Amino acid sequence: MAAALLEMRHIDKVFPGVKALSNVDFTLHAGEIHSLMGENGAGKSTLVKVLTGVYPKDGGTIHLNGKEIYPKTPKEAQEEGISTVYQEVNLCPNLTVAENIFIGREPRRFGFIDWKEVNRRSIELLKKLDVDIDVSKTLDNYPVAIQQMVAIARAVDVDAKILILDEPTSSLNEVETERLFRIVRQLQKQGMGIIFISHFLEQIYELCDHITILRNGELVGSYEVAKLPRLELIAKMVGKNLNDVKDMDKMAEKSVPSDEVFIETNHAASTGQIKDVSLQIHKGEVIGLAGLLGSGRTETAEMMFGLKEVTGGSLKINGKEEKLSNPMAAMKEKIAFCPEDRKLSGIIGDLTVRENIILALQAMDGMFTHIPYSKQVELADKFIDKLRIKVSDRDQLIKNLSGGNQQKVIIARWLATQPRFLILDEPTRGIDVGTKTEIQKMAVELAKNEGMSVAFISSEMDEMVRTCSKLVVMRDRKKVAELTGDQISSEGVMEAIAGGEK
Amino acid sequence: MKKKISELIASKYFSFFVTVILFAILYGVGIGMYKGFMKPQVFLNLFIDNAALIIVTIGITFTLLIGGIDLSVGAVLALTCMVLAWLLANTGISVFAAIALVLLMGTAFGAIQGYLIAKFDLQPFIITLAGMLFCRGMTAVISRETINITNPTFVAMADFRLSVGAGFVSMGVIIAIIALIVAAVVLGFTRFGRNIYALGGSESSASLMGLPVFKTKVSVYTISGFCSALGGIAYALMMLTGYNLHGMGMEMDAIASSVIGGTLLTGGVGFIPGALFGVLIQGVILTFISFQGTLSAWWTKIVVGALLCVFIIMQAFITEHKSKLTAKSSLEENS
């Protein structure tokens, strides 16, 4: 095999309290399309950002064409020939399309920017991508898909040796994706090394030659795409030995749902977010929404909480068609939602545990209805006791609690509103094993003892298999399978995600 | 037709057009009401009276474009006048050496503020507020009394008149016009200028696109410091004094002018001719009041305040209009 274009060896990266990358190796050859795979938080983006100089590395070496490089800023990485299209569009909305493509390296005449040339070359470049737009308009005139194409145009025009595409297709439709693939293959033929990150397995298998898998910041391995079946890939990503999957113990007693349906969707869709989801959630049922990140599982939950508009199909609650236009409407229907990122959209750090617990109830009652102090105390104490929240007293600031206890406070906040349908999005991420089990148990008990409907979303397959009476598997923003009873197993879910391949 | 109007509103020059049209209307009304407005010299006086403000506004526009602010401009201007007057009164150095020295002082002061803001990622509002208090204080330390400038060379420069058609302009105006042209070219046609806009549009994007964020930030505040000192010289040419209360509140007039001229306080949008018309509109209103004769000059502030309010609201509408357009085009894309 020819000498490697890029060699990253023993890369370490530590963030306060977290080892984001630990001893990771990555090798890229010229003329190769290499996919970087792993679940959310596995370290893909961190590795890319170390390579592009956004984060300084804490250990290891990077060699480009045999020469060691030390990119400290994105600018230095670009000068070494590393060009990147980031996950979110990173362009300036106030500049014209042409300028976004050329800024920092505008063609000049007599020291001044030659605007005619800038515009002419931009049109040419975009034509290669089959994009025909007015390049002299500012970028914010165009939808995200076009902006993404502009970002790609910018990246491919740089005289790059390595092109990194971090989730470039998440906002593109099929035609645009096909167009992009054509360009990528063309660049591959020119000898460019390409790193392609995507959650769409089909695209990986269509486009890439090699796959490097990361898990929890560590290298799992590097494989040829042709020799790695999808099922095995998923097993490696989620960290399961295929043979172990079958022996996994199931949780003894699951909740048995009643026949009454609480909420159901019928071919529900939300523009750009969800394509087609039909599901029924019964009273007393714990339903799991499974799928890789980006499969639409969170979006489905958000749709049921009124955060995403239902633009196609229907949504029924208690057999009545409802339009949940905002979370308040969903709360009125006794739906509660614990979001994925508790730091960002859940806890209010400078309020006390008691205040955090009564927050949702206060929101429901209206801003000016006073909840008597004695009732606040009663509620807070009840849930601190019930959920075994470890606090020194109820007026401790929530930011001083551990992650697991913060999560419990948020669950308590919603339980205080006495919901009939509780959505838990990644309730166990980043918390210790003991608390994890407690939260799982709690979900089952709420369904069993109080007849509550619970939707459980988690990246950890075991957890869902153990907790849920029904599993809805999502892929590419569609429901692809529904598993019940004995079908519920890690293996079953993986098969469904991989698309039925054995 | 409707589409054309909609596109015009979304154009980045829309608030500039509004400002120019408003200026033309105000001036037209002036001509209708007072004969004096017809005189070319009245028009030229707008420039003569506001030369210093024009120069200072140029500098502050640079900082607003990156989403920053510079509150120290008025105080730097006052300090410049004072140091200049003091140097000419108490030392034997030549006028040109003194001018070079104060320009250097203003530039260095801006560079220090810029370095602090960029290096430690500090709030420009606070740093330049500190700078403002420092300079204002230093001015008083040098002299609490007015120092008159009597240096013959400087006085000759102040008396200099360049005839333009039927009227004339002063040295300050020439400086202001040159500064305007240089600033417009830098912002429109150099990489440095475009980096400023990129930085104002999105700092993180600019950094990820490999643009020199740190250097650009420091340079912008350096330019603002230089412009304040240059404005100080223009001010000294007009007043022929150094005085502690020179340029009081000028930073706010400059910000108001820039915003009326179409600069967005969030950064990334605005351009130099707009800033000029922002100043001229304030000048016209003042002219009105002096022709009217009985109103207090403070009415200028009231009108400018109202205008500012109207323009900010207009900008909010434009932003909303634009995001609607984008949403519409993405819907079309999907169908």
Short mmCIF file of N, CA, C and O in Angstrom, two decimals, chain A residues 54 74-75 78 86 89-96 99-100 103-108 111-113 115 137-138 140-143 146 154 173 176 271, chain B residues 7 10 12 185 188-191 194-195 197-202 204-212 267-269 322 325-326 329-331 333-334:
data_model
loop_
_atom_site.label_atom_id
_atom_site.label_comp_id
_atom_site.label_asym_id
_atom_site.label_seq_id
_atom_site.Cartn_x
_atom_site.Cartn_y
_atom_site.Cartn_z
N VAL A 54 -8.94 23.46 15.61
CA VAL A 54 -9.90 24.17 16.45
C VAL A 54 -9.59 23.92 17.93
O VAL A 54 -9.60 24.83 18.74
N PRO A 74 -7.61 27.05 12.65
CA PRO A 74 -8.17 26.58 11.38
C PRO A 74 -7.40 27.16 10.19
O PRO A 74 -7.27 26.51 9.16
N LYS A 75 -6.88 28.36 10.36
CA LYS A 75 -6.15 29.00 9.28
C LYS A 75 -4.89 28.20 8.95
O LYS A 75 -4.59 27.93 7.79
N GLN A 78 -5.76 25.03 7.18
CA GLN A 78 -6.07 25.28 5.78
C GLN A 78 -4.81 25.49 4.96
O GLN A 78 -4.70 25.03 3.83
N TYR A 86 -18.13 21.91 7.96
CA TYR A 86 -18.58 21.52 9.29
C TYR A 86 -20.05 21.15 9.28
O TYR A 86 -20.79 21.47 8.37
N VAL A 89 -23.70 24.85 9.23
CA VAL A 89 -23.15 25.71 8.20
C VAL A 89 -22.35 26.82 8.87
O VAL A 89 -22.88 27.55 9.69
N ASN A 90 -21.08 26.90 8.54
CA ASN A 90 -20.24 27.93 9.14
C ASN A 90 -19.83 28.95 8.11
O ASN A 90 -18.70 28.98 7.64
N LEU A 91 -20.77 29.77 7.73
CA LEU A 91 -20.51 30.84 6.78
C LEU A 91 -21.07 32.12 7.37
O LEU A 91 -21.70 32.11 8.41
N CYS A 92 -20.83 33.24 6.67
CA CYS A 92 -21.34 34.52 7.17
C CYS A 92 -22.61 34.90 6.43
O CYS A 92 -22.55 35.16 5.22
N PRO A 93 -23.73 34.95 7.12
CA PRO A 93 -25.00 35.21 6.44
C PRO A 93 -25.09 36.61 5.84
O PRO A 93 -25.88 36.83 4.93
N ASN A 94 -24.27 37.53 6.33
CA ASN A 94 -24.39 38.92 5.86
C ASN A 94 -23.56 39.18 4.61
O ASN A 94 -23.64 40.25 4.03
N LEU A 95 -22.75 38.21 4.20
CA LEU A 95 -21.93 38.41 3.00
C LEU A 95 -22.60 37.73 1.80
O LEU A 95 -23.45 36.88 1.97
N THR A 96 -22.17 38.13 0.61
CA THR A 96 -22.77 37.53 -0.58
C THR A 96 -22.29 36.09 -0.72
O THR A 96 -21.31 35.68 -0.10
N GLU A 99 -18.80 35.96 -2.00
CA GLU A 99 -17.82 36.34 -1.00
C GLU A 99 -17.57 35.23 0.00
O GLU A 99 -16.45 35.00 0.43
N ASN A 100 -18.64 34.53 0.37
CA ASN A 100 -18.48 33.42 1.29
C ASN A 100 -17.57 32.35 0.72
O ASN A 100 -16.86 31.67 1.44
N ILE A 103 -13.84 34.42 0.58
CA ILE A 103 -13.27 35.31 1.59
C ILE A 103 -11.98 34.73 2.17
O ILE A 103 -11.86 33.54 2.41
N GLY A 104 -11.01 35.61 2.34
CA GLY A 104 -9.71 35.18 2.84
C GLY A 104 -8.74 34.87 1.71
O GLY A 104 -7.54 34.82 1.91
N ARG A 105 -9.26 34.66 0.51
CA ARG A 105 -8.37 34.37 -0.62
C ARG A 105 -8.97 34.94 -1.91
O ARG A 105 -9.00 34.30 -2.95
N GLU A 106 -9.52 36.15 -1.78
CA GLU A 106 -10.14 36.79 -2.93
C GLU A 106 -9.09 37.09 -4.00
O GLU A 106 -7.99 37.55 -3.69
N PRO A 107 -9.43 36.85 -5.27
CA PRO A 107 -8.52 37.28 -6.34
C PRO A 107 -8.40 38.80 -6.34
O PRO A 107 -9.40 39.51 -6.14
N ARG A 108 -7.19 39.29 -6.52
CA ARG A 108 -6.98 40.74 -6.43
C ARG A 108 -6.33 41.29 -7.69
O ARG A 108 -5.60 40.59 -8.39
N GLY A 111 -3.81 44.96 -5.82
CA GLY A 111 -4.01 44.99 -4.37
C GLY A 111 -5.45 45.11 -3.93
O GLY A 111 -5.75 44.97 -2.76
N PHE A 112 -6.34 45.38 -4.87
CA PHE A 112 -7.75 45.49 -4.49
C PHE A 112 -8.54 44.28 -4.99
O PHE A 112 -8.20 43.68 -6.01
N ILE A 113 -9.58 43.95 -4.25
CA ILE A 113 -10.36 42.78 -4.61
C ILE A 113 -11.02 42.99 -5.97
O ILE A 113 -11.63 44.02 -6.24
N TRP A 115 -13.87 42.19 -7.81
CA TRP A 115 -15.21 41.64 -7.57
C TRP A 115 -15.75 40.89 -8.77
O TRP A 115 -16.46 39.90 -8.63
N LYS A 137 -26.15 38.03 -4.27
CA LYS A 137 -27.08 38.25 -3.15
C LYS A 137 -26.44 37.72 -1.87
O LYS A 137 -25.61 36.81 -1.91
N THR A 138 -26.90 38.27 -0.74
CA THR A 138 -26.31 37.80 0.52
C THR A 138 -26.81 36.38 0.83
O THR A 138 -27.89 35.98 0.40
N ASP A 140 -27.99 34.97 3.40
CA ASP A 140 -29.22 34.72 4.18
C ASP A 140 -30.49 34.77 3.32
O ASP A 140 -31.58 34.57 3.81
N ASN A 141 -30.33 35.03 2.02
CA ASN A 141 -31.48 34.94 1.14
C ASN A 141 -31.80 33.50 0.76
O ASN A 141 -32.82 33.24 0.14
N TYR A 142 -30.89 32.58 1.06
CA TYR A 142 -31.05 31.22 0.55
C TYR A 142 -31.29 30.21 1.66
O TYR A 142 -30.83 30.38 2.79
N PRO A 143 -32.00 29.13 1.32
CA PRO A 143 -32.27 28.09 2.32
C PRO A 143 -31.01 27.32 2.70
O PRO A 143 -29.99 27.41 2.01
N ILE A 146 -28.96 25.19 0.16
CA ILE A 146 -28.09 25.96 -0.74
C ILE A 146 -26.85 26.42 0.02
O ILE A 146 -25.73 26.35 -0.49
N ARG A 154 -16.93 26.24 -1.32
CA ARG A 154 -15.78 26.90 -0.72
C ARG A 154 -14.67 25.90 -0.40
O ARG A 154 -13.51 26.13 -0.67
N ASN A 173 -31.42 17.09 0.12
CA ASN A 173 -32.34 16.04 -0.31
C ASN A 173 -31.59 15.05 -1.20
O ASN A 173 -30.39 15.17 -1.42
N GLU A 176 -29.68 16.39 -4.32
CA GLU A 176 -28.52 17.19 -3.93
C GLU A 176 -27.41 16.29 -3.39
O GLU A 176 -26.23 16.51 -3.64
N THR A 271 -42.10 18.86 8.10
CA THR A 271 -41.21 19.25 7.00
C THR A 271 -39.74 19.29 7.42
O THR A 271 -39.38 19.98 8.35
N GLU B 7 -37.81 42.86 -2.84
CA GLU B 7 -36.37 42.64 -2.97
C GLU B 7 -35.58 43.86 -2.54
O GLU B 7 -34.51 43.76 -1.95
N ALA B 10 -35.22 43.93 1.09
CA ALA B 10 -34.27 42.94 1.57
C ALA B 10 -32.84 43.33 1.22
O ALA B 10 -31.89 42.80 1.77
N LYS B 12 -29.27 45.04 1.06
CA LYS B 12 -28.50 45.51 2.22
C LYS B 12 -28.34 47.03 2.21
O LYS B 12 -27.90 47.61 3.18
N VAL B 185 -12.94 52.58 0.48
CA VAL B 185 -12.15 51.67 -0.36
C VAL B 185 -11.65 50.49 0.47
O VAL B 185 -11.74 49.33 0.06
N GLY B 188 -14.57 48.17 1.17
CA GLY B 188 -15.19 47.55 0.01
C GLY B 188 -14.25 46.69 -0.81
O GLY B 188 -14.67 45.73 -1.44
N PHE B 189 -12.98 47.04 -0.82
CA PHE B 189 -12.12 46.42 -1.82
C PHE B 189 -10.83 45.79 -1.28
O PHE B 189 -9.95 45.48 -2.06
N THR B 190 -10.72 45.64 0.03
CA THR B 190 -9.53 44.95 0.51
C THR B 190 -9.94 43.74 1.33
O THR B 190 -11.06 43.67 1.85
N ARG B 191 -9.03 42.78 1.42
CA ARG B 191 -9.32 41.58 2.21
C ARG B 191 -9.57 41.96 3.66
O ARG B 191 -10.48 41.43 4.30
N ARG B 194 -13.08 43.16 4.05
CA ARG B 194 -14.09 42.11 3.98
C ARG B 194 -14.03 41.22 5.21
O ARG B 194 -15.06 40.70 5.66
N ASN B 195 -12.83 41.03 5.76
CA ASN B 195 -12.72 40.25 6.99
C ASN B 195 -13.51 40.91 8.11
O ASN B 195 -14.07 40.23 8.97
N TYR B 197 -16.31 42.58 7.80
CA TYR B 197 -17.71 42.21 7.62
C TYR B 197 -17.95 40.76 8.05
O TYR B 197 -18.95 40.43 8.69
N ALA B 198 -17.01 39.88 7.67
CA ALA B 198 -17.17 38.46 8.01
C ALA B 198 -17.20 38.28 9.52
O ALA B 198 -18.03 37.56 10.07
N LEU B 199 -16.31 39.00 10.19
CA LEU B 199 -16.23 38.93 11.65
C LEU B 199 -17.54 39.39 12.27
O LEU B 199 -18.03 38.82 13.24
N GLY B 200 -18.11 40.45 11.69
CA GLY B 200 -19.38 40.96 12.20
C GLY B 200 -20.53 40.02 11.92
O GLY B 200 -21.50 39.96 12.66
N GLY B 201 -20.43 39.29 10.81
CA GLY B 201 -21.51 38.36 10.45
C GLY B 201 -21.54 37.18 11.40
O GLY B 201 -22.59 36.79 11.90
N SER B 202 -20.39 36.61 11.65
CA SER B 202 -20.31 35.49 12.59
C SER B 202 -18.85 35.27 12.94
O SER B 202 -18.05 34.87 12.11
N SER B 204 -17.50 33.04 14.96
CA SER B 204 -17.04 31.65 14.95
C SER B 204 -16.85 31.16 13.53
O SER B 204 -15.90 30.44 13.22
N SER B 205 -17.76 31.56 12.62
CA SER B 205 -17.59 31.15 11.23
C SER B 205 -16.31 31.74 10.66
O SER B 205 -15.55 31.06 9.98
N ALA B 206 -16.08 33.01 10.95
CA ALA B 206 -14.89 33.67 10.42
C ALA B 206 -13.65 32.92 10.87
O ALA B 206 -12.73 32.68 10.10
N SER B 207 -13.66 32.50 12.14
CA SER B 207 -12.51 31.78 12.66
C SER B 207 -12.36 30.42 11.97
O SER B 207 -11.26 30.02 11.58
N LEU B 208 -13.48 29.72 11.78
CA LEU B 208 -13.43 28.41 11.14
C LEU B 208 -13.08 28.51 9.66
O LEU B 208 -12.56 27.59 9.07
N MET B 209 -13.38 29.66 9.05
CA MET B 209 -13.02 29.84 7.65
C MET B 209 -11.55 30.23 7.50
O MET B 209 -11.06 30.48 6.41
N GLY B 210 -10.88 30.32 8.65
CA GLY B 210 -9.44 30.59 8.59
C GLY B 210 -9.11 32.05 8.44
O GLY B 210 -8.05 32.40 7.95
N LEU B 211 -10.00 32.94 8.86
CA LEU B 211 -9.70 34.37 8.76
C LEU B 211 -8.97 34.83 10.02
O LEU B 211 -9.19 34.29 11.11
N PRO B 212 -8.12 35.83 9.89
CA PRO B 212 -7.34 36.30 11.05
C PRO B 212 -8.19 37.15 11.99
O PRO B 212 -8.17 38.37 11.93
N GLY B 267 -23.63 44.07 14.08
CA GLY B 267 -22.44 43.86 13.28
C GLY B 267 -22.72 43.29 11.91
O GLY B 267 -23.78 42.74 11.64
N GLY B 268 -21.73 43.47 11.02
CA GLY B 268 -21.79 42.84 9.71
C GLY B 268 -22.49 43.61 8.63
O GLY B 268 -22.38 43.27 7.46
N VAL B 269 -23.27 44.63 9.00
CA VAL B 269 -23.99 45.40 7.99
C VAL B 269 -23.76 46.88 8.22
O VAL B 269 -23.84 47.36 9.34
N LYS B 322 -36.78 39.71 5.82
CA LYS B 322 -35.78 38.86 5.17
C LYS B 322 -35.93 37.40 5.57
O LYS B 322 -35.86 36.52 4.74
N LEU B 325 -38.67 35.87 3.73
CA LEU B 325 -38.29 35.55 2.35
C LEU B 325 -37.52 34.24 2.30
O LEU B 325 -37.76 33.39 1.44
N THR B 326 -36.57 34.07 3.24
CA THR B 326 -35.76 32.86 3.25
C THR B 326 -36.64 31.64 3.51
O THR B 326 -36.51 30.62 2.85
N SER B 329 -38.46 30.76 0.40
CA SER B 329 -37.67 30.11 -0.65
C SER B 329 -37.31 28.69 -0.26
O SER B 329 -37.18 27.82 -1.11
N SER B 330 -37.18 28.40 1.06
CA SER B 330 -36.87 27.01 1.42
C SER B 330 -38.09 26.13 1.27
O SER B 330 -37.98 24.94 0.98
N LEU B 331 -39.28 26.72 1.45
CA LEU B 331 -40.50 25.94 1.22
C LEU B 331 -40.61 25.58 -0.26
O LEU B 331 -40.93 24.46 -0.63
N GLU B 333 -38.24 25.28 -2.27
CA GLU B 333 -37.20 24.29 -2.54
C GLU B 333 -37.72 22.87 -2.26
O GLU B 333 -37.45 21.94 -2.99
N ASN B 334 -38.50 22.75 -1.18
CA ASN B 334 -38.95 21.43 -0.77
C ASN B 334 -40.10 20.89 -1.61
O ASN B 334 -40.27 19.69 -1.74
#
